[in-house]
PDB file of C-alpha atoms in Angstrom:
ATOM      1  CA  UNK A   1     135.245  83.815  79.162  1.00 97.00           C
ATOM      2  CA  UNK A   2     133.027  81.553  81.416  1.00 98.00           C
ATOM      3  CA  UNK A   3     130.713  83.470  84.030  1.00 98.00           C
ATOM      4  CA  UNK A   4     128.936  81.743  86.647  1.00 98.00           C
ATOM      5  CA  UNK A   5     125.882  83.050  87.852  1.00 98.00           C
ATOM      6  CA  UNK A   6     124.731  82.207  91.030  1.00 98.00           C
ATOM      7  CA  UNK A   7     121.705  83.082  91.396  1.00 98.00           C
ATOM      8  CA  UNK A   8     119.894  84.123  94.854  1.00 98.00           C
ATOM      9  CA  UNK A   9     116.296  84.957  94.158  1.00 98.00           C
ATOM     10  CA  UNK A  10     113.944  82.979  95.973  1.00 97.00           C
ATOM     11  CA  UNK A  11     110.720  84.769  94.522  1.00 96.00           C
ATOM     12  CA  UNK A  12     108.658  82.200  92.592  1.00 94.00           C
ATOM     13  CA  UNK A  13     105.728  84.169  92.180  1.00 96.00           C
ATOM     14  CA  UNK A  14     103.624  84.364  89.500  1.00 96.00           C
ATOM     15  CA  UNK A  15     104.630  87.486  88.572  1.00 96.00           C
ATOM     16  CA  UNK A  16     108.287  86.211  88.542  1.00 96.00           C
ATOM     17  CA  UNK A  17     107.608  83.472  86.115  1.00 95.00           C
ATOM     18  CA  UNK A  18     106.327  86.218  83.891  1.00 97.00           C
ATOM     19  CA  UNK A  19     109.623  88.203  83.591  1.00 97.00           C
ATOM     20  CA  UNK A  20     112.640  86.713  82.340  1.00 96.00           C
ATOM     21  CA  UNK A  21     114.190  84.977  85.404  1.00 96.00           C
ATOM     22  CA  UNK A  22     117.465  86.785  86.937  1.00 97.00           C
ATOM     23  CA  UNK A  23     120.298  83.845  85.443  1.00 97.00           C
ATOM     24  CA  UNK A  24     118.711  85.060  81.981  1.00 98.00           C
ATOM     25  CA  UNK A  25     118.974  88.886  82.467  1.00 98.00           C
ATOM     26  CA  UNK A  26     122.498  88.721  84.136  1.00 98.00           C
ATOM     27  CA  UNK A  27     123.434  86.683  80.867  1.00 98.00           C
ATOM     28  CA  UNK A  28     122.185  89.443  78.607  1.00 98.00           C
ATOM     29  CA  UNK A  29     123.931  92.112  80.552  1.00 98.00           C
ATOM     30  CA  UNK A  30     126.893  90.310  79.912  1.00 98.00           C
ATOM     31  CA  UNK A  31     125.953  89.655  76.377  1.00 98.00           C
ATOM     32  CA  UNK A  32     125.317  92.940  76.108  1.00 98.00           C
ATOM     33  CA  UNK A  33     128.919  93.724  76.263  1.00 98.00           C
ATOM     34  CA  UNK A  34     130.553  90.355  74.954  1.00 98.00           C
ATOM     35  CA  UNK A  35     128.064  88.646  73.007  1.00 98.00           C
ATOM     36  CA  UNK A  36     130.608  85.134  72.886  1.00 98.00           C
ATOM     37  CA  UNK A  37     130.919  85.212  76.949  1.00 98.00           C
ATOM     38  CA  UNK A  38     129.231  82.177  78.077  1.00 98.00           C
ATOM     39  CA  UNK A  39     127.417  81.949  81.231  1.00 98.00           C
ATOM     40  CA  UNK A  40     126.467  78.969  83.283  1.00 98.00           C
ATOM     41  CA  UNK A  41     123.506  80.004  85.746  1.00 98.00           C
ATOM     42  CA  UNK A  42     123.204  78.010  89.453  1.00 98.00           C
ATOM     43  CA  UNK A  43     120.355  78.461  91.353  1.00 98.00           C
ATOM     44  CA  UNK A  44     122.282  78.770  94.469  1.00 98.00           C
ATOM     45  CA  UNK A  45     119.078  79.709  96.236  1.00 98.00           C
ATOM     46  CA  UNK A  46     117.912  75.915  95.821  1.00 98.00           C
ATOM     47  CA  UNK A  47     121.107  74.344  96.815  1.00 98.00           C
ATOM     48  CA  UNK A  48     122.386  74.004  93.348  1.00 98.00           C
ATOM     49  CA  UNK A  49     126.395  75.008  93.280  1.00 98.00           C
ATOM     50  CA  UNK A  50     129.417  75.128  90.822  1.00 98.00           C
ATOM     51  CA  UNK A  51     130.897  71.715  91.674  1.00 97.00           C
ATOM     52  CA  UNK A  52     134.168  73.621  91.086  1.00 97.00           C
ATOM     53  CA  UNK A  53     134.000  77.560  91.173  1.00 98.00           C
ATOM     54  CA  UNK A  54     137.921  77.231  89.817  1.00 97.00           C
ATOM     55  CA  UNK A  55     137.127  76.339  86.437  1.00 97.00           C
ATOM     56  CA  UNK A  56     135.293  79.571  85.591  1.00 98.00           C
ATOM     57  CA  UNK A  57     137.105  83.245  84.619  1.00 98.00           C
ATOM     58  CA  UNK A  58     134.715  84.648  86.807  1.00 98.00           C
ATOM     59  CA  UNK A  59     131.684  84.723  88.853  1.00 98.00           C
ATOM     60  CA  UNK A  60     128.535  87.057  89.440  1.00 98.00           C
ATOM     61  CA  UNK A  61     125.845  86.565  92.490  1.00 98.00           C
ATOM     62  CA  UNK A  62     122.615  88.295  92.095  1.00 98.00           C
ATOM     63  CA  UNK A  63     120.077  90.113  93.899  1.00 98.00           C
ATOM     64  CA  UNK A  64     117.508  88.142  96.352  1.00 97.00           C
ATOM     65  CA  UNK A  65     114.409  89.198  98.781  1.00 96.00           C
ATOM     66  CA  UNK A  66     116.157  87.020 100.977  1.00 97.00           C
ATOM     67  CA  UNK A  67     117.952  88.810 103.538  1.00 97.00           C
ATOM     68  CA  UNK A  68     121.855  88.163 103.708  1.00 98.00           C
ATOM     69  CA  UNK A  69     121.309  87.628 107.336  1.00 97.00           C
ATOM     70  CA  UNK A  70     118.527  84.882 107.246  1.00 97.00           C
ATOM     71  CA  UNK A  71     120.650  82.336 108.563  1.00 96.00           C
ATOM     72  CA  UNK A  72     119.222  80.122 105.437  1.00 97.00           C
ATOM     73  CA  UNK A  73     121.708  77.072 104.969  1.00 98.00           C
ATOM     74  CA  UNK A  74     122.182  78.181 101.536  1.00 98.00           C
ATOM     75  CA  UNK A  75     122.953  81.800 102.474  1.00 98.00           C
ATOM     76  CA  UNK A  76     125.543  80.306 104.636  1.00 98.00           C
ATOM     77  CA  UNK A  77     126.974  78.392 102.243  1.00 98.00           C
ATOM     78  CA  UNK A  78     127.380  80.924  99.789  1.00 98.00           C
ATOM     79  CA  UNK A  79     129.302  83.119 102.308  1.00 98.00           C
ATOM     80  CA  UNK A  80     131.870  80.193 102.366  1.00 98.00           C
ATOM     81  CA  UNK A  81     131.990  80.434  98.831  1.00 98.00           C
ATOM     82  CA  UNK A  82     132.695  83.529  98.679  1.00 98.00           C
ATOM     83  CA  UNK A  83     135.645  83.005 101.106  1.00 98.00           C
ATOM     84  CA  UNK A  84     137.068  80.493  98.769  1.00 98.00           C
ATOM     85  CA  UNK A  85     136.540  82.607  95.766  1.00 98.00           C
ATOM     86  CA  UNK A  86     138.052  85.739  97.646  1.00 98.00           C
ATOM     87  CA  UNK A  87     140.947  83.810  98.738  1.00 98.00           C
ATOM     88  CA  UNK A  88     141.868  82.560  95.063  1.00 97.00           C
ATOM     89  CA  UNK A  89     141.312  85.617  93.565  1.00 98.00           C
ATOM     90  CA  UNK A  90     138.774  84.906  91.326  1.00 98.00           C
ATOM     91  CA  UNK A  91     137.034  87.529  89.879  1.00 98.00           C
ATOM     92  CA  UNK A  92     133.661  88.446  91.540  1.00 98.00           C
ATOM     93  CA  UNK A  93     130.760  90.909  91.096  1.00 98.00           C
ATOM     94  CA  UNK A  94     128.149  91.612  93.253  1.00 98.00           C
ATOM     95  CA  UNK A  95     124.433  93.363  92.441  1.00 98.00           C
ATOM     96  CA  UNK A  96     122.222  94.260  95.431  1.00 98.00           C
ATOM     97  CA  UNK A  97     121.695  90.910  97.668  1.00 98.00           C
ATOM     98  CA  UNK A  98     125.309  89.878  96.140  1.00 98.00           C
ATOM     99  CA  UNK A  99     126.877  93.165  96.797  1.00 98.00           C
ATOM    100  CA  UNK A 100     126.199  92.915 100.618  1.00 98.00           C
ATOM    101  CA  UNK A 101     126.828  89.198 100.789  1.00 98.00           C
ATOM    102  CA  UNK A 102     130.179  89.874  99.564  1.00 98.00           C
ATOM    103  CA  UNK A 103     130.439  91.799 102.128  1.00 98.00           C
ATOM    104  CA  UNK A 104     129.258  90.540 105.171  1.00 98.00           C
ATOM    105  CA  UNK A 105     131.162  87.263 104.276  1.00 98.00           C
ATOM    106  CA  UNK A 106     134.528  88.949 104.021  1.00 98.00           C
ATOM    107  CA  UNK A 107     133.664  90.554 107.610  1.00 98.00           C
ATOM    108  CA  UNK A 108     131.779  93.810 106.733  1.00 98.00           C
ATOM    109  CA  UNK A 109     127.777  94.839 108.182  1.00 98.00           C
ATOM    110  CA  UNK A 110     124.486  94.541 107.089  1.00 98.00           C
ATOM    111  CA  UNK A 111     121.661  96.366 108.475  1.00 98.00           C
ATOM    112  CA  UNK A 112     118.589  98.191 107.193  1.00 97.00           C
ATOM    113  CA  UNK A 113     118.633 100.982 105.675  1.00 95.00           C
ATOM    114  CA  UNK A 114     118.211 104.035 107.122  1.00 93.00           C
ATOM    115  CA  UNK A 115     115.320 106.072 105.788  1.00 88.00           C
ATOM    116  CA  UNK A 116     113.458 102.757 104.548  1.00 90.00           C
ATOM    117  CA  UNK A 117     112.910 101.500 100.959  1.00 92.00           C
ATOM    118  CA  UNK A 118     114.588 102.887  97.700  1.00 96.00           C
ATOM    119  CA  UNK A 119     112.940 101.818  94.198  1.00 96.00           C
ATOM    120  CA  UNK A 120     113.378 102.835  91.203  1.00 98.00           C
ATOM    121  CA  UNK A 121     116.263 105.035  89.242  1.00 98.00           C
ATOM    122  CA  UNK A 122     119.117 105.798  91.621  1.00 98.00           C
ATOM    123  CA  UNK A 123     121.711 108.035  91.147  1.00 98.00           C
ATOM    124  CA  UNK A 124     124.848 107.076  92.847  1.00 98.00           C
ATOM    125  CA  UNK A 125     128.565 109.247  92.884  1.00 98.00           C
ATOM    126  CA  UNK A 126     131.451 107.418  91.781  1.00 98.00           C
ATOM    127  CA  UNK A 127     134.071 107.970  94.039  1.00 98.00           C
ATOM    128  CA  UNK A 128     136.999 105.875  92.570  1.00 97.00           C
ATOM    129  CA  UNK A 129     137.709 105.749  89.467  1.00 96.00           C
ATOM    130  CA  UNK A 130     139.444 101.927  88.724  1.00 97.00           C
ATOM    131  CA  UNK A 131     140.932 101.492  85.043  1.00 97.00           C
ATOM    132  CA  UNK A 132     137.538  99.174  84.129  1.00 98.00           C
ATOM    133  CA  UNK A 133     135.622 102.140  85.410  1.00 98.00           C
ATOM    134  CA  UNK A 134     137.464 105.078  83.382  1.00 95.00           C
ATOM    135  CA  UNK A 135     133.609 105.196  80.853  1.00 94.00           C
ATOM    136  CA  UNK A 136     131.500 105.599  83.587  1.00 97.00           C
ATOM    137  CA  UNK A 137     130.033 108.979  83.983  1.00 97.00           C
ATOM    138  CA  UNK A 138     130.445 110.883  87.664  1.00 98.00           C
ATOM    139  CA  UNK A 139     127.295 110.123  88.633  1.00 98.00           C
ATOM    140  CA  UNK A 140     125.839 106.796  87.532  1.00 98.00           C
ATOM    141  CA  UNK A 141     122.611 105.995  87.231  1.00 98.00           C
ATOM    142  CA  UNK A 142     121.613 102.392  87.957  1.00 98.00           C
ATOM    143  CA  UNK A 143     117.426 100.608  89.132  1.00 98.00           C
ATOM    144  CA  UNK A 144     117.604  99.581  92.486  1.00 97.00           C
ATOM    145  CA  UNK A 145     115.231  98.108  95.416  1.00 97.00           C
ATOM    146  CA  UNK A 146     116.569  97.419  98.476  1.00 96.00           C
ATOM    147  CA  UNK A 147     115.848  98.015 102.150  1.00 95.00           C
ATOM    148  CA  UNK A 148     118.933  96.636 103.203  1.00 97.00           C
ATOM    149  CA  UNK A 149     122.459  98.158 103.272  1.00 98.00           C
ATOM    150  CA  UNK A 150     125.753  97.460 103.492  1.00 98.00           C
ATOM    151  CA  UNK A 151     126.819  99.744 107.044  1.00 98.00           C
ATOM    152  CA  UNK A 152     130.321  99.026 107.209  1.00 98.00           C
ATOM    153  CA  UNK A 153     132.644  97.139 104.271  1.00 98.00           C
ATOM    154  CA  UNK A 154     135.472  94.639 104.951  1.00 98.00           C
ATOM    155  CA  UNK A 155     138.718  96.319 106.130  1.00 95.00           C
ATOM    156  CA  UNK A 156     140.578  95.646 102.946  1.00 94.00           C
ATOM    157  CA  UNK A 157     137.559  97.208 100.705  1.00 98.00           C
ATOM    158  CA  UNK A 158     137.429 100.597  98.901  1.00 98.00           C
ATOM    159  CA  UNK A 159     134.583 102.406  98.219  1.00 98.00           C
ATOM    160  CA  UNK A 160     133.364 102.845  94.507  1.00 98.00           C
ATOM    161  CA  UNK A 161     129.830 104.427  94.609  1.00 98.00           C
ATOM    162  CA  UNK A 162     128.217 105.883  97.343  1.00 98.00           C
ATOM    163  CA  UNK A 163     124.325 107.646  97.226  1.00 97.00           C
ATOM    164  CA  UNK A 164     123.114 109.861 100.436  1.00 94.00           C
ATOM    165  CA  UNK A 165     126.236 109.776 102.279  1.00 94.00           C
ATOM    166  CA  UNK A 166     125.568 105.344 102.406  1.00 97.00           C
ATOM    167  CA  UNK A 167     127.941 102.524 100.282  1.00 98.00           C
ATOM    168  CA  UNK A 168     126.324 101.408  96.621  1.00 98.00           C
ATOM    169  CA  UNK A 169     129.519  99.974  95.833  1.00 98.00           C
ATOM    170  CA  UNK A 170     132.970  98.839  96.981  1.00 98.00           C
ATOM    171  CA  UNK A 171     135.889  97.148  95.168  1.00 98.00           C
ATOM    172  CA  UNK A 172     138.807  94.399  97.279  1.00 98.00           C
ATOM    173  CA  UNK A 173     141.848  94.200  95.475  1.00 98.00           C
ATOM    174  CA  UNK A 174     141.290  93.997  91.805  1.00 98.00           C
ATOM    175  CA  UNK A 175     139.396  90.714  91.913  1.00 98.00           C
ATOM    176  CA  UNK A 176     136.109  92.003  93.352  1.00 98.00           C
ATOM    177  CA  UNK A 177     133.323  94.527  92.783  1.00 98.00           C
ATOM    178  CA  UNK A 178     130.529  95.603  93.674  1.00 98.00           C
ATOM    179  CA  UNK A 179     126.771  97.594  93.068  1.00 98.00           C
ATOM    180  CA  UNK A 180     123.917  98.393  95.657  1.00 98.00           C
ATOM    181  CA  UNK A 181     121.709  98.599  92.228  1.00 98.00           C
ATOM    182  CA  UNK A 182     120.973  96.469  89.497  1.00 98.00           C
ATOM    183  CA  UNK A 183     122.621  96.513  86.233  1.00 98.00           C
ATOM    184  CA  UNK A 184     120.671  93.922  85.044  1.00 98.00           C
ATOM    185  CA  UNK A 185     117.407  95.499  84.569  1.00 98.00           C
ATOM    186  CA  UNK A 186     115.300  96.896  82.258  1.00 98.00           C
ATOM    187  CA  UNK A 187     112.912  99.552  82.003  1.00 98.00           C
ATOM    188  CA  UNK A 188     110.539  97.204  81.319  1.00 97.00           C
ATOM    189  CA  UNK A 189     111.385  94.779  84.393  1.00 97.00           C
ATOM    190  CA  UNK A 190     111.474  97.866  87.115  1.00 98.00           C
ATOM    191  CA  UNK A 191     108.238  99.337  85.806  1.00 98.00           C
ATOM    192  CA  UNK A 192     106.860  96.298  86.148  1.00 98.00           C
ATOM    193  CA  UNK A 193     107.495  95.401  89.746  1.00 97.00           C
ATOM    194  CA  UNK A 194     106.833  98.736  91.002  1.00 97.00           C
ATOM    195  CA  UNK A 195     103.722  97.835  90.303  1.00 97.00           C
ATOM    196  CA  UNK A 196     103.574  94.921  91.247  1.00 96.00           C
ATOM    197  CA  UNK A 197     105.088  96.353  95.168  1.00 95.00           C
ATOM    198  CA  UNK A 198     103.076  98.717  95.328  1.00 96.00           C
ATOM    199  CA  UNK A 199     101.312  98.058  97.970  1.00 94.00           C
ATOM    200  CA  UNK A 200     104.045  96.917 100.081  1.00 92.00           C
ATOM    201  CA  UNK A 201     106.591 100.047  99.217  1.00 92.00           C
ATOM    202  CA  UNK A 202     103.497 102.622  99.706  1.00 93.00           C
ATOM    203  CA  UNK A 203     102.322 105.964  98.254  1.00 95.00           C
ATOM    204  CA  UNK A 204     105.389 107.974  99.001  1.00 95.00           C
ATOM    205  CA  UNK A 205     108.343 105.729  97.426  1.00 95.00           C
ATOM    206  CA  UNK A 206     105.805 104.497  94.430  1.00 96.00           C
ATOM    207  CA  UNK A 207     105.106 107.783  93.445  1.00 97.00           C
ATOM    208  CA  UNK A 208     108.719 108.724  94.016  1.00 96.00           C
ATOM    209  CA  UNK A 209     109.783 105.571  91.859  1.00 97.00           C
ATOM    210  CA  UNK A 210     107.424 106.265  88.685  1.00 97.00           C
ATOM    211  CA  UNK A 211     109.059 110.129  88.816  1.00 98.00           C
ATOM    212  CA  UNK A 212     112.474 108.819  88.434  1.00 98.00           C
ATOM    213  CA  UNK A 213     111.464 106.119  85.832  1.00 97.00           C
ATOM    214  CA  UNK A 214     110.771 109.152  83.459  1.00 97.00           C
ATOM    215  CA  UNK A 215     114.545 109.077  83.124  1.00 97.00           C
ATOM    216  CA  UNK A 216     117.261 106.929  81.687  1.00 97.00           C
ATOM    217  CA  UNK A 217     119.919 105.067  83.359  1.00 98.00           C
ATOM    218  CA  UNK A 218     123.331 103.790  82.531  1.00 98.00           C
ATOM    219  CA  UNK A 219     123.192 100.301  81.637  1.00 98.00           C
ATOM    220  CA  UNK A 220     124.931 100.002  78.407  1.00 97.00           C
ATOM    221  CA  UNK A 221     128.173 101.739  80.008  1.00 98.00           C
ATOM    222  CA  UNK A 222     127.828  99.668  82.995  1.00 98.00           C
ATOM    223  CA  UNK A 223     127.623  96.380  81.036  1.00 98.00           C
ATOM    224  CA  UNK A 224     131.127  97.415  79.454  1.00 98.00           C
ATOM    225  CA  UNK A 225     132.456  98.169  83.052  1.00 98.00           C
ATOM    226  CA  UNK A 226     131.560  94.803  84.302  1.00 98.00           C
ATOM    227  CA  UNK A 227     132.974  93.131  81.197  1.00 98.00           C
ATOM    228  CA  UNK A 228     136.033  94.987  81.685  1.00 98.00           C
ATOM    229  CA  UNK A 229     136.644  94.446  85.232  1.00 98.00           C
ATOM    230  CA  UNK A 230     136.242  91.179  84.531  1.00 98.00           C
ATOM    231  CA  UNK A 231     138.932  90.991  81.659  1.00 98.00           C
ATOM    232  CA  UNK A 232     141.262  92.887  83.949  1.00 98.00           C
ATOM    233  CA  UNK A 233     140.710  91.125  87.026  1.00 98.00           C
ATOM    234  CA  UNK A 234     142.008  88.010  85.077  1.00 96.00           C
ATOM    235  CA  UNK A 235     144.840  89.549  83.191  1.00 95.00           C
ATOM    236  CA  UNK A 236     145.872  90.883  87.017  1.00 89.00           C
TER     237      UNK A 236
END
């Protein structure tokens, strides 16, 4: 298959440009899984689009800093997208900023999150269980850092993961899915840029963050979900 990755994260720090950059680890999670997949990364977050979404099997849209409600031009334009890609039925994942643009483009809500800032391991309840999803363990454990939520998902989506009573993930039809959390990272990555937020995220959540990192999370099972969903969103 042929994945585009559109990627959404603006940070061009220096501690970004230290860390492989997000078009590179979404490729290796889907490497992980189906290591002759070829992905094609945009940085959608400079302006730079598929010139024709159409001719890929699939797509994937990343995580950000950038708020899905910045009223950026490219944030807007990427909501359009994902109209068009929703409308044809081409397969689509979403991870954190992707996950609630999906949303708020196909008419769901966005708002911060109640409670403030989650980092670190996250352990969200799977509360469908699609065909693609039939490996994944009841509760799935996934890195995450957000601060933003999605409140309220389109009519037509159903949930697929929920942690503390609030969405981490929602399917539409079989040609879209979603995660709160990131797949995508590594142990390495997230231990890395807790330290590297520490200051901003605070006493409480860092030392809440390292306690979880003591602990694995899923991300070998979830790459084979992802590749899966996307095999039988196109066979659909």
């Amino acid at each position: 298959m042929r994945i585009a990755i559109l990627m959404t994260n603006t940070d061009d720090s220096g501690f970004a440009h230290t860390h492989p950059m997000d078009g590179e680890k979404f490729t290796t999670l889907v490497q992980m899984a189906r290591p002759a997949w070829r992905c094609d990364v945009y940085a959608v977050k400079d302006g730079i689009f598929p010139d024709d979404i159409v001719t890929y099997d699939g797509a994937m849209i990343t995580g950000s800093p950038t708020s899905t409600r910045s009223g950026a031009s490219w944030v807007t334009r990427l909501l359009a997208l994902i109209r068009q890609i929703h409308d044809r039925k081409i397969p689509l994942f979403g991870a954190c900023f992707g996950h609630q643009a999906i949303a708020l483009a196909l008419g769901g809500r966005v708002d911060n999150l109640p409670g403030g800032w989650v980092h670190g391991r996250t352990e969200n309840h799977l509360v469908a269980r699609p065909e693609w999803a039939a490996e994944l363990p009841e509760v799935v454990s996934i890195y995450g850092s957000h601060v933003e939520y999605v409140r309220e998902l389109p009519k037509e989506a159903d949930p697929l993961m929920t942690r503390d009573g609030h969405n981490t993930g929602f399917t539409l039809g079989s040609h879209i899915a979603t995660s709160q959390h990131h797949p995508e990272m590594t142990h390495a990555f997230i231990s890395a840029l807790t330290e590297e937020l520490r200051q901003d995220m605070g006493p409480e959540v860092y030392a809440r963050a390292q306690e979880s990192l003591k602990q694995k999370v899923d991300q070998p099972a979830l790459a084979e979900a992802i590749a899966r969903f996307f095999e039988a969103a196109r066979a659909a």
